[in-house]
JSON list of C-alpha atoms in Angstrom, two decimals:
[
{"chain": "A", "resi": 122, "resn": "UNK", "atom": "CA", "xyz": [-11.19, -49.64, -9.23]},
{"chain": "A", "resi": 123, "resn": "UNK", "atom": "CA", "xyz": [-10.01, -48.34, -12.78]},
{"chain": "A", "resi": 124, "resn": "UNK", "atom": "CA", "xyz": [-9.99, -44.53, -13.81]},
{"chain": "A", "resi": 125, "resn": "UNK", "atom": "CA", "xyz": [-13.05, -43.33, -15.67]},
{"chain": "A", "resi": 126, "resn": "UNK", "atom": "CA", "xyz": [-12.65, -43.33, -19.47]},
{"chain": "A", "resi": 127, "resn": "UNK", "atom": "CA", "xyz": [-12.29, -40.06, -21.35]},
{"chain": "A", "resi": 128, "resn": "UNK", "atom": "CA", "xyz": [-11.11, -39.52, -24.88]},
{"chain": "A", "resi": 129, "resn": "UNK", "atom": "CA", "xyz": [-7.37, -38.77, -24.97]},
{"chain": "A", "resi": 130, "resn": "UNK", "atom": "CA", "xyz": [-8.01, -35.45, -27.13]},
{"chain": "A", "resi": 131, "resn": "UNK", "atom": "CA", "xyz": [-10.70, -33.33, -28.65]},
{"chain": "A", "resi": 132, "resn": "UNK", "atom": "CA", "xyz": [-10.43, -30.04, -30.86]},
{"chain": "A", "resi": 133, "resn": "UNK", "atom": "CA", "xyz": [-12.47, -27.39, -32.20]},
{"chain": "A", "resi": 134, "resn": "UNK", "atom": "CA", "xyz": [-12.34, -24.02, -33.69]},
{"chain": "A", "resi": 135, "resn": "UNK", "atom": "CA", "xyz": [-13.02, -20.67, -31.82]},
{"chain": "A", "resi": 136, "resn": "UNK", "atom": "CA", "xyz": [-16.68, -20.32, -31.71]},
{"chain": "A", "resi": 137, "resn": "UNK", "atom": "CA", "xyz": [-17.78, -23.91, -32.25]},
{"chain": "A", "resi": 138, "resn": "UNK", "atom": "CA", "xyz": [-18.88, -26.45, -29.17]},
{"chain": "A", "resi": 139, "resn": "UNK", "atom": "CA", "xyz": [-16.99, -29.68, -28.14]},
{"chain": "A", "resi": 140, "resn": "UNK", "atom": "CA", "xyz": [-18.23, -32.39, -26.17]},
{"chain": "A", "resi": 141, "resn": "UNK", "atom": "CA", "xyz": [-15.90, -34.43, -23.72]},
{"chain": "A", "resi": 142, "resn": "UNK", "atom": "CA", "xyz": [-17.38, -37.77, -22.40]},
{"chain": "A", "resi": 143, "resn": "UNK", "atom": "CA", "xyz": [-16.56, -39.50, -19.30]},
{"chain": "A", "resi": 144, "resn": "UNK", "atom": "CA", "xyz": [-17.49, -43.13, -18.89]},
{"chain": "A", "resi": 145, "resn": "UNK", "atom": "CA", "xyz": [-17.34, -45.01, -15.52]},
{"chain": "A", "resi": 146, "resn": "UNK", "atom": "CA", "xyz": [-19.53, -47.95, -14.00]},
{"chain": "A", "resi": 147, "resn": "UNK", "atom": "CA", "xyz": [-22.36, -48.55, -11.79]},
{"chain": "A", "resi": 148, "resn": "UNK", "atom": "CA", "xyz": [-20.20, -48.29, -8.92]},
{"chain": "A", "resi": 149, "resn": "UNK", "atom": "CA", "xyz": [-19.24, -44.65, -9.45]},
{"chain": "A", "resi": 150, "resn": "UNK", "atom": "CA", "xyz": [-20.80, -42.57, -12.15]},
{"chain": "A", "resi": 151, "resn": "UNK", "atom": "CA", "xyz": [-23.90, -44.66, -12.48]},
{"chain": "A", "resi": 152, "resn": "UNK", "atom": "CA", "xyz": [-24.55, -44.69, -8.78]},
{"chain": "A", "resi": 153, "resn": "UNK", "atom": "CA", "xyz": [-24.02, -40.96, -7.72]},
{"chain": "A", "resi": 154, "resn": "UNK", "atom": "CA", "xyz": [-25.07, -37.82, -8.97]},
{"chain": "A", "resi": 155, "resn": "UNK", "atom": "CA", "xyz": [-21.61, -36.58, -7.64]},
{"chain": "A", "resi": 156, "resn": "UNK", "atom": "CA", "xyz": [-19.87, -36.02, -10.89]},
{"chain": "A", "resi": 157, "resn": "UNK", "atom": "CA", "xyz": [-17.37, -33.02, -11.25]},
{"chain": "A", "resi": 158, "resn": "UNK", "atom": "CA", "xyz": [-15.16, -31.49, -13.84]},
{"chain": "A", "resi": 159, "resn": "UNK", "atom": "CA", "xyz": [-11.98, -29.70, -13.48]},
{"chain": "A", "resi": 160, "resn": "UNK", "atom": "CA", "xyz": [-9.94, -27.57, -16.06]},
{"chain": "A", "resi": 161, "resn": "UNK", "atom": "CA", "xyz": [-6.23, -27.81, -15.81]},
{"chain": "A", "resi": 162, "resn": "UNK", "atom": "CA", "xyz": [-3.65, -25.43, -17.68]},
{"chain": "A", "resi": 163, "resn": "UNK", "atom": "CA", "xyz": [-0.06, -26.51, -17.90]},
{"chain": "A", "resi": 164, "resn": "UNK", "atom": "CA", "xyz": [1.76, -26.19, -14.62]},
{"chain": "A", "resi": 165, "resn": "UNK", "atom": "CA", "xyz": [-1.15, -24.94, -12.73]},
{"chain": "A", "resi": 166, "resn": "UNK", "atom": "CA", "xyz": [-3.49, -26.54, -10.19]},
{"chain": "A", "resi": 167, "resn": "UNK", "atom": "CA", "xyz": [-6.85, -27.81, -11.38]},
{"chain": "A", "resi": 168, "resn": "UNK", "atom": "CA", "xyz": [-9.81, -25.68, -11.22]},
{"chain": "A", "resi": 169, "resn": "UNK", "atom": "CA", "xyz": [-13.61, -26.54, -10.51]},
{"chain": "A", "resi": 170, "resn": "UNK", "atom": "CA", "xyz": [-15.75, -26.09, -13.55]},
{"chain": "A", "resi": 171, "resn": "UNK", "atom": "CA", "xyz": [-19.09, -28.27, -12.85]},
{"chain": "A", "resi": 172, "resn": "UNK", "atom": "CA", "xyz": [-19.99, -30.10, -9.62]},
{"chain": "A", "resi": 173, "resn": "UNK", "atom": "CA", "xyz": [-22.94, -32.42, -8.96]},
{"chain": "A", "resi": 174, "resn": "UNK", "atom": "CA", "xyz": [-23.13, -33.31, -12.59]},
{"chain": "A", "resi": 175, "resn": "UNK", "atom": "CA", "xyz": [-24.45, -30.20, -14.08]},
{"chain": "A", "resi": 176, "resn": "UNK", "atom": "CA", "xyz": [-23.93, -27.28, -11.41]},
{"chain": "A", "resi": 177, "resn": "UNK", "atom": "CA", "xyz": [-21.41, -24.50, -12.15]},
{"chain": "A", "resi": 178, "resn": "UNK", "atom": "CA", "xyz": [-19.89, -22.61, -9.26]},
{"chain": "A", "resi": 179, "resn": "UNK", "atom": "CA", "xyz": [-20.10, -18.95, -9.19]},
{"chain": "A", "resi": 180, "resn": "UNK", "atom": "CA", "xyz": [-17.50, -17.51, -11.69]},
{"chain": "A", "resi": 181, "resn": "UNK", "atom": "CA", "xyz": [-17.66, -20.03, -14.38]},
{"chain": "A", "resi": 182, "resn": "UNK", "atom": "CA", "xyz": [-19.02, -19.03, -17.50]},
{"chain": "A", "resi": 183, "resn": "UNK", "atom": "CA", "xyz": [-22.36, -20.55, -18.73]},
{"chain": "A", "resi": 184, "resn": "UNK", "atom": "CA", "xyz": [-20.54, -21.92, -22.06]},
{"chain": "A", "resi": 185, "resn": "UNK", "atom": "CA", "xyz": [-19.65, -24.57, -19.65]},
{"chain": "A", "resi": 186, "resn": "UNK", "atom": "CA", "xyz": [-22.25, -27.30, -19.04]},
{"chain": "A", "resi": 187, "resn": "UNK", "atom": "CA", "xyz": [-22.45, -30.86, -17.55]},
{"chain": "A", "resi": 188, "resn": "UNK", "atom": "CA", "xyz": [-24.91, -33.67, -18.02]},
{"chain": "A", "resi": 189, "resn": "UNK", "atom": "CA", "xyz": [-25.20, -37.44, -17.35]},
{"chain": "A", "resi": 190, "resn": "UNK", "atom": "CA", "xyz": [-26.95, -40.36, -18.58]},
{"chain": "A", "resi": 191, "resn": "UNK", "atom": "CA", "xyz": [-26.44, -43.94, -17.18]},
{"chain": "A", "resi": 192, "resn": "UNK", "atom": "CA", "xyz": [-22.56, -44.42, -16.42]},
{"chain": "A", "resi": 193, "resn": "UNK", "atom": "CA", "xyz": [-21.52, -41.82, -18.86]},
{"chain": "A", "resi": 194, "resn": "UNK", "atom": "CA", "xyz": [-21.27, -38.03, -18.02]},
{"chain": "A", "resi": 195, "resn": "UNK", "atom": "CA", "xyz": [-20.52, -35.20, -20.42]},
{"chain": "A", "resi": 196, "resn": "UNK", "atom": "CA", "xyz": [-18.86, -31.77, -20.35]},
{"chain": "A", "resi": 197, "resn": "UNK", "atom": "CA", "xyz": [-19.99, -29.53, -23.27]},
{"chain": "A", "resi": 198, "resn": "UNK", "atom": "CA", "xyz": [-18.03, -26.14, -23.83]},
{"chain": "A", "resi": 199, "resn": "UNK", "atom": "CA", "xyz": [-19.90, -24.04, -26.36]},
{"chain": "A", "resi": 200, "resn": "UNK", "atom": "CA", "xyz": [-18.44, -20.71, -28.03]},
{"chain": "A", "resi": 201, "resn": "UNK", "atom": "CA", "xyz": [-15.02, -22.23, -27.72]},
{"chain": "A", "resi": 202, "resn": "UNK", "atom": "CA", "xyz": [-12.20, -19.56, -27.02]},
{"chain": "A", "resi": 203, "resn": "UNK", "atom": "CA", "xyz": [-8.44, -19.80, -27.10]},
{"chain": "A", "resi": 204, "resn": "UNK", "atom": "CA", "xyz": [-8.19, -19.78, -23.51]},
{"chain": "A", "resi": 205, "resn": "UNK", "atom": "CA", "xyz": [-10.04, -22.70, -23.19]},
{"chain": "A", "resi": 206, "resn": "UNK", "atom": "CA", "xyz": [-7.14, -24.81, -24.52]},
{"chain": "A", "resi": 207, "resn": "UNK", "atom": "CA", "xyz": [-6.44, -27.04, -21.49]},
{"chain": "A", "resi": 208, "resn": "UNK", "atom": "CA", "xyz": [-6.63, -30.49, -19.99]},
{"chain": "A", "resi": 209, "resn": "UNK", "atom": "CA", "xyz": [-10.10, -31.56, -18.61]},
{"chain": "A", "resi": 210, "resn": "UNK", "atom": "CA", "xyz": [-10.72, -34.16, -15.95]},
{"chain": "A", "resi": 211, "resn": "UNK", "atom": "CA", "xyz": [-14.07, -35.85, -14.88]},
{"chain": "A", "resi": 212, "resn": "UNK", "atom": "CA", "xyz": [-14.31, -37.00, -11.41]},
{"chain": "A", "resi": 213, "resn": "UNK", "atom": "CA", "xyz": [-16.92, -39.26, -9.83]},
{"chain": "A", "resi": 214, "resn": "UNK", "atom": "CA", "xyz": [-17.49, -39.84, -6.09]},
{"chain": "A", "resi": 215, "resn": "UNK", "atom": "CA", "xyz": [-17.26, -43.55, -5.31]},
{"chain": "A", "resi": 216, "resn": "UNK", "atom": "CA", "xyz": [-18.46, -44.10, -2.01]},
{"chain": "A", "resi": 217, "resn": "UNK", "atom": "CA", "xyz": [-17.00, -43.55, 1.47]},
{"chain": "A", "resi": 218, "resn": "UNK", "atom": "CA", "xyz": [-13.91, -45.76, 1.30]},
{"chain": "A", "resi": 219, "resn": "UNK", "atom": "CA", "xyz": [-12.46, -44.94, -2.34]},
{"chain": "A", "resi": 220, "resn": "UNK", "atom": "CA", "xyz": [-14.12, -41.29, -2.26]},
{"chain": "A", "resi": 221, "resn": "UNK", "atom": "CA", "xyz": [-13.28, -40.05, -5.78]},
{"chain": "A", "resi": 222, "resn": "UNK", "atom": "CA", "xyz": [-12.22, -41.71, -9.02]},
{"chain": "A", "resi": 223, "resn": "UNK", "atom": "CA", "xyz": [-10.75, -39.41, -12.06]},
{"chain": "A", "resi": 224, "resn": "UNK", "atom": "CA", "xyz": [-10.82, -39.83, -15.49]},
{"chain": "A", "resi": 225, "resn": "UNK", "atom": "CA", "xyz": [-7.65, -40.11, -17.47]},
{"chain": "A", "resi": 226, "resn": "UNK", "atom": "CA", "xyz": [-7.96, -36.67, -18.73]},
{"chain": "A", "resi": 227, "resn": "UNK", "atom": "CA", "xyz": [-8.73, -35.01, -22.42]},
{"chain": "A", "resi": 228, "resn": "UNK", "atom": "CA", "xyz": [-6.46, -32.63, -23.89]},
{"chain": "A", "resi": 229, "resn": "UNK", "atom": "CA", "xyz": [-8.60, -29.72, -25.72]},
{"chain": "A", "resi": 230, "resn": "UNK", "atom": "CA", "xyz": [-7.07, -27.98, -28.39]},
{"chain": "A", "resi": 231, "resn": "UNK", "atom": "CA", "xyz": [-8.49, -24.83, -30.16]},
{"chain": "A", "resi": 232, "resn": "UNK", "atom": "CA", "xyz": [-7.77, -24.73, -33.67]},
{"chain": "B", "resi": 129, "resn": "UNK", "atom": "CA", "xyz": [-6.19, -20.46, -0.36]},
{"chain": "B", "resi": 130, "resn": "UNK", "atom": "CA", "xyz": [-4.20, -23.63, 0.26]},
{"chain": "B", "resi": 131, "resn": "UNK", "atom": "CA", "xyz": [-0.37, -23.62, 0.31]},
{"chain": "B", "resi": 132, "resn": "UNK", "atom": "CA", "xyz": [1.65, -26.76, 0.13]},
{"chain": "B", "resi": 133, "resn": "UNK", "atom": "CA", "xyz": [5.15, -27.39, 1.47]},
{"chain": "B", "resi": 134, "resn": "UNK", "atom": "CA", "xyz": [7.54, -30.15, 2.14]},
{"chain": "B", "resi": 135, "resn": "UNK", "atom": "CA", "xyz": [8.18, -31.52, -1.20]},
{"chain": "B", "resi": 136, "resn": "UNK", "atom": "CA", "xyz": [11.61, -32.87, -2.26]},
{"chain": "B", "resi": 137, "resn": "UNK", "atom": "CA", "xyz": [13.81, -35.76, -3.60]},
{"chain": "B", "resi": 138, "resn": "UNK", "atom": "CA", "xyz": [13.64, -38.89, -1.66]},
{"chain": "B", "resi": 139, "resn": "UNK", "atom": "CA", "xyz": [15.57, -42.28, -2.07]},
{"chain": "B", "resi": 140, "resn": "UNK", "atom": "CA", "xyz": [13.16, -45.31, -2.43]},
{"chain": "B", "resi": 141, "resn": "UNK", "atom": "CA", "xyz": [12.26, -46.65, 0.97]},
{"chain": "B", "resi": 142, "resn": "UNK", "atom": "CA", "xyz": [12.49, -43.36, 2.54]},
{"chain": "B", "resi": 143, "resn": "UNK", "atom": "CA", "xyz": [9.94, -40.99, 4.34]},
{"chain": "B", "resi": 144, "resn": "UNK", "atom": "CA", "xyz": [8.57, -37.38, 3.54]},
{"chain": "B", "resi": 145, "resn": "UNK", "atom": "CA", "xyz": [6.08, -35.32, 5.39]},
{"chain": "B", "resi": 146, "resn": "UNK", "atom": "CA", "xyz": [3.90, -32.81, 3.28]},
{"chain": "B", "resi": 147, "resn": "UNK", "atom": "CA", "xyz": [1.97, -30.05, 4.84]},
{"chain": "B", "resi": 148, "resn": "UNK", "atom": "CA", "xyz": [-0.87, -27.83, 3.51]},
{"chain": "B", "resi": 149, "resn": "UNK", "atom": "CA", "xyz": [-1.76, -24.41, 5.27]},
{"chain": "B", "resi": 150, "resn": "UNK", "atom": "CA", "xyz": [-5.27, -23.04, 4.73]},
{"chain": "B", "resi": 151, "resn": "UNK", "atom": "CA", "xyz": [-6.44, -19.64, 4.98]},
{"chain": "B", "resi": 152, "resn": "UNK", "atom": "CA", "xyz": [-9.39, -17.63, 3.95]},
{"chain": "B", "resi": 153, "resn": "UNK", "atom": "CA", "xyz": [-12.14, -20.16, 5.05]},
{"chain": "B", "resi": 154, "resn": "UNK", "atom": "CA", "xyz": [-13.17, -22.18, 8.42]},
{"chain": "B", "resi": 155, "resn": "UNK", "atom": "CA", "xyz": [-10.84, -24.92, 7.97]},
{"chain": "B", "resi": 156, "resn": "UNK", "atom": "CA", "xyz": [-12.56, -26.89, 10.74]},
{"chain": "B", "resi": 157, "resn": "UNK", "atom": "CA", "xyz": [-15.41, -27.21, 8.74]},
{"chain": "B", "resi": 158, "resn": "UNK", "atom": "CA", "xyz": [-14.00, -29.00, 5.67]},
{"chain": "B", "resi": 159, "resn": "UNK", "atom": "CA", "xyz": [-12.97, -32.42, 4.75]},
{"chain": "B", "resi": 160, "resn": "UNK", "atom": "CA", "xyz": [-9.32, -32.38, 3.14]},
{"chain": "B", "resi": 161, "resn": "UNK", "atom": "CA", "xyz": [-8.00, -34.23, 0.51]},
{"chain": "B", "resi": 162, "resn": "UNK", "atom": "CA", "xyz": [-4.62, -35.18, -1.06]},
{"chain": "B", "resi": 163, "resn": "UNK", "atom": "CA", "xyz": [-4.51, -35.62, -4.76]},
{"chain": "B", "resi": 164, "resn": "UNK", "atom": "CA", "xyz": [-1.59, -36.32, -6.84]},
{"chain": "B", "resi": 165, "resn": "UNK", "atom": "CA", "xyz": [-0.44, -36.17, -10.42]},
{"chain": "B", "resi": 166, "resn": "UNK", "atom": "CA", "xyz": [2.60, -38.04, -11.80]},
{"chain": "B", "resi": 167, "resn": "UNK", "atom": "CA", "xyz": [4.50, -36.34, -14.53]},
{"chain": "B", "resi": 168, "resn": "UNK", "atom": "CA", "xyz": [2.63, -36.21, -17.67]},
{"chain": "B", "resi": 169, "resn": "UNK", "atom": "CA", "xyz": [-0.23, -38.37, -16.31]},
{"chain": "B", "resi": 170, "resn": "UNK", "atom": "CA", "xyz": [-3.79, -37.83, -14.78]},
{"chain": "B", "resi": 171, "resn": "UNK", "atom": "CA", "xyz": [-4.95, -36.88, -11.34]},
{"chain": "B", "resi": 172, "resn": "UNK", "atom": "CA", "xyz": [-5.24, -39.50, -8.69]},
{"chain": "B", "resi": 173, "resn": "UNK", "atom": "CA", "xyz": [-7.12, -39.29, -5.51]},
{"chain": "B", "resi": 174, "resn": "UNK", "atom": "CA", "xyz": [-4.82, -40.11, -2.45]},
{"chain": "B", "resi": 175, "resn": "UNK", "atom": "CA", "xyz": [-6.36, -39.52, 0.67]},
{"chain": "B", "resi": 176, "resn": "UNK", "atom": "CA", "xyz": [-9.34, -37.93, 2.72]},
{"chain": "B", "resi": 177, "resn": "UNK", "atom": "CA", "xyz": [-9.52, -36.85, 6.24]},
{"chain": "B", "resi": 178, "resn": "UNK", "atom": "CA", "xyz": [-12.93, -35.79, 7.63]},
{"chain": "B", "resi": 179, "resn": "UNK", "atom": "CA", "xyz": [-13.44, -32.19, 8.99]},
{"chain": "B", "resi": 180, "resn": "UNK", "atom": "CA", "xyz": [-12.99, -33.38, 12.81]},
{"chain": "B", "resi": 181, "resn": "UNK", "atom": "CA", "xyz": [-10.22, -35.56, 11.94]},
{"chain": "B", "resi": 182, "resn": "UNK", "atom": "CA", "xyz": [-11.83, -39.04, 13.11]},
{"chain": "B", "resi": 183, "resn": "UNK", "atom": "CA", "xyz": [-11.99, -40.79, 10.08]},
{"chain": "B", "resi": 184, "resn": "UNK", "atom": "CA", "xyz": [-9.41, -41.30, 7.01]},
{"chain": "B", "resi": 185, "resn": "UNK", "atom": "CA", "xyz": [-9.64, -43.25, 3.88]},
{"chain": "B", "resi": 186, "resn": "UNK", "atom": "CA", "xyz": [-6.85, -43.91, 1.23]},
{"chain": "B", "resi": 187, "resn": "UNK", "atom": "CA", "xyz": [-6.43, -45.05, -2.21]},
{"chain": "B", "resi": 188, "resn": "UNK", "atom": "CA", "xyz": [-5.44, -48.68, -2.60]},
{"chain": "B", "resi": 189, "resn": "UNK", "atom": "CA", "xyz": [-2.13, -47.57, -4.09]},
{"chain": "B", "resi": 190, "resn": "UNK", "atom": "CA", "xyz": [-0.82, -45.91, -0.73]},
{"chain": "B", "resi": 191, "resn": "UNK", "atom": "CA", "xyz": [-2.98, -47.78, 1.87]},
{"chain": "B", "resi": 192, "resn": "UNK", "atom": "CA", "xyz": [-0.45, -48.81, 4.84]},
{"chain": "B", "resi": 193, "resn": "UNK", "atom": "CA", "xyz": [2.20, -46.43, 3.63]},
{"chain": "B", "resi": 194, "resn": "UNK", "atom": "CA", "xyz": [0.49, -43.12, 3.81]},
{"chain": "B", "resi": 195, "resn": "UNK", "atom": "CA", "xyz": [-1.06, -41.43, 6.71]},
{"chain": "B", "resi": 196, "resn": "UNK", "atom": "CA", "xyz": [-3.39, -38.37, 6.43]},
{"chain": "B", "resi": 197, "resn": "UNK", "atom": "CA", "xyz": [-3.72, -35.99, 9.55]},
{"chain": "B", "resi": 198, "resn": "UNK", "atom": "CA", "xyz": [-4.90, -32.60, 10.24]},
{"chain": "B", "resi": 199, "resn": "UNK", "atom": "CA", "xyz": [-4.55, -29.83, 13.04]},
{"chain": "B", "resi": 200, "resn": "UNK", "atom": "CA", "xyz": [-7.30, -27.56, 13.16]},
{"chain": "B", "resi": 201, "resn": "UNK", "atom": "CA", "xyz": [-5.73, -25.12, 15.43]},
{"chain": "B", "resi": 202, "resn": "UNK", "atom": "CA", "xyz": [-3.19, -24.47, 13.06]},
{"chain": "B", "resi": 203, "resn": "UNK", "atom": "CA", "xyz": [-5.40, -24.73, 9.94]},
{"chain": "B", "resi": 204, "resn": "UNK", "atom": "CA", "xyz": [-3.05, -27.44, 8.35]},
{"chain": "B", "resi": 205, "resn": "UNK", "atom": "CA", "xyz": [-3.54, -30.70, 6.92]},
{"chain": "B", "resi": 206, "resn": "UNK", "atom": "CA", "xyz": [-0.63, -33.12, 6.43]},
{"chain": "B", "resi": 207, "resn": "UNK", "atom": "CA", "xyz": [0.31, -36.51, 4.73]},
{"chain": "B", "resi": 208, "resn": "UNK", "atom": "CA", "xyz": [3.17, -38.72, 6.10]},
{"chain": "B", "resi": 209, "resn": "UNK", "atom": "CA", "xyz": [4.47, -40.67, 3.31]},
{"chain": "B", "resi": 210, "resn": "UNK", "atom": "CA", "xyz": [6.64, -43.89, 4.33]},
{"chain": "B", "resi": 211, "resn": "UNK", "atom": "CA", "xyz": [8.22, -46.53, 2.34]},
{"chain": "B", "resi": 212, "resn": "UNK", "atom": "CA", "xyz": [8.29, -44.40, -0.77]},
{"chain": "B", "resi": 213, "resn": "UNK", "atom": "CA", "xyz": [8.53, -46.09, -4.21]},
{"chain": "B", "resi": 214, "resn": "UNK", "atom": "CA", "xyz": [9.41, -44.34, -7.62]},
{"chain": "B", "resi": 215, "resn": "UNK", "atom": "CA", "xyz": [5.88, -44.66, -8.70]},
{"chain": "B", "resi": 216, "resn": "UNK", "atom": "CA", "xyz": [5.00, -41.97, -5.97]},
{"chain": "B", "resi": 217, "resn": "UNK", "atom": "CA", "xyz": [6.84, -39.61, -7.73]},
{"chain": "B", "resi": 218, "resn": "UNK", "atom": "CA", "xyz": [4.07, -36.96, -8.66]},
{"chain": "B", "resi": 219, "resn": "UNK", "atom": "CA", "xyz": [3.00, -33.15, -7.73]},
{"chain": "B", "resi": 220, "resn": "UNK", "atom": "CA", "xyz": [1.02, -33.57, -4.57]},
{"chain": "B", "resi": 221, "resn": "UNK", "atom": "CA", "xyz": [-2.13, -31.12, -4.42]},
{"chain": "B", "resi": 222, "resn": "UNK", "atom": "CA", "xyz": [-4.33, -30.59, -1.15]},
{"chain": "B", "resi": 223, "resn": "UNK", "atom": "CA", "xyz": [-7.56, -29.92, -1.99]},
{"chain": "B", "resi": 224, "resn": "UNK", "atom": "CA", "xyz": [-10.82, -29.20, 0.05]},
{"chain": "B", "resi": 225, "resn": "UNK", "atom": "CA", "xyz": [-14.44, -30.31, -0.12]},
{"chain": "B", "resi": 226, "resn": "UNK", "atom": "CA", "xyz": [-16.90, -27.54, 0.80]},
{"chain": "B", "resi": 227, "resn": "UNK", "atom": "CA", "xyz": [-19.15, -28.36, 3.77]},
{"chain": "B", "resi": 228, "resn": "UNK", "atom": "CA", "xyz": [-22.27, -30.28, 2.79]},
{"chain": "B", "resi": 229, "resn": "UNK", "atom": "CA", "xyz": [-20.82, -31.14, -0.59]},
{"chain": "B", "resi": 230, "resn": "UNK", "atom": "CA", "xyz": [-19.95, -34.58, -1.76]},
{"chain": "B", "resi": 231, "resn": "UNK", "atom": "CA", "xyz": [-17.07, -35.68, -4.25]},
{"chain": "B", "resi": 232, "resn": "UNK", "atom": "CA", "xyz": [-16.21, -31.97, -5.04]},
{"chain": "B", "resi": 233, "resn": "UNK", "atom": "CA", "xyz": [-12.63, -30.63, -4.93]},
{"chain": "B", "resi": 234, "resn": "UNK", "atom": "CA", "xyz": [-13.52, -26.80, -5.02]},
{"chain": "B", "resi": 235, "resn": "UNK", "atom": "CA", "xyz": [-10.11, -25.16, -3.71]},
{"chain": "B", "resi": 236, "resn": "UNK", "atom": "CA", "xyz": [-6.74, -26.58, -4.74]},
{"chain": "B", "resi": 237, "resn": "UNK", "atom": "CA", "xyz": [-3.16, -25.62, -3.66]},
{"chain": "B", "resi": 238, "resn": "UNK", "atom": "CA", "xyz": [-0.50, -25.04, -6.02]},
{"chain": "B", "resi": 239, "resn": "UNK", "atom": "CA", "xyz": [1.18, -28.27, -5.50]},
{"chain": "B", "resi": 240, "resn": "UNK", "atom": "CA", "xyz": [4.63, -29.71, -4.13]},
{"chain": "B", "resi": 241, "resn": "UNK", "atom": "CA", "xyz": [6.70, -32.04, -6.22]},
{"chain": "B", "resi": 242, "resn": "UNK", "atom": "CA", "xyz": [7.84, -35.25, -4.58]},
{"chain": "B", "resi": 243, "resn": "UNK", "atom": "CA", "xyz": [10.68, -37.22, -6.55]},
{"chain": "B", "resi": 244, "resn": "UNK", "atom": "CA", "xyz": [11.42, -40.68, -5.51]},
{"chain": "B", "resi": 245, "resn": "UNK", "atom": "CA", "xyz": [14.88, -41.51, -6.85]},
{"chain": "B", "resi": 246, "resn": "UNK", "atom": "CA", "xyz": [18.11, -43.01, -6.02]}
]
């Protein structure tokens, strides 16, 4: 299976909102409500932001929100802050044998 | 917390075993994974092992060459990597899925670098 499709880059000014899309297929994003999102700063390990399409783990600011429609999931970051500048990855459960498929990643630039 | 070790430089066709020691949670309750990231590239799920170690699944890119295992008495998960190829060069992260969760990697190690080069 191919990686989920994300835009290579997005940008926004402090205080604005941005949305990152993540497009899969009926075998992954469209089949399961198990989409997660991760933030990765350079040289660091990924950090969970969203699980189960729209659930925020404790400690994640409510500026981060997730949704899904059909085979496309989305991450919205509102009230952009300088520290939000990072790479963002979506991930979908893909069944027992393939387990997980990641998106190619989106670089967020805070202008 | 998860701490990986065992990375290094290996020639094509060679082998390497990575380890990941867990602390701060009930390791034996959690499925464990290896996820890798080639230099400048995105994340790629590699393998998963069930909480008790009876089931393992692999990405097609490593099937038949990599073997994931765990020792719950030592709170450690391993990946044995054989027949290594240059395209296996990556930072290898271990990650856990919390009990009763699906498809979520909620705790990650810091990663260990594997370079396959002659």
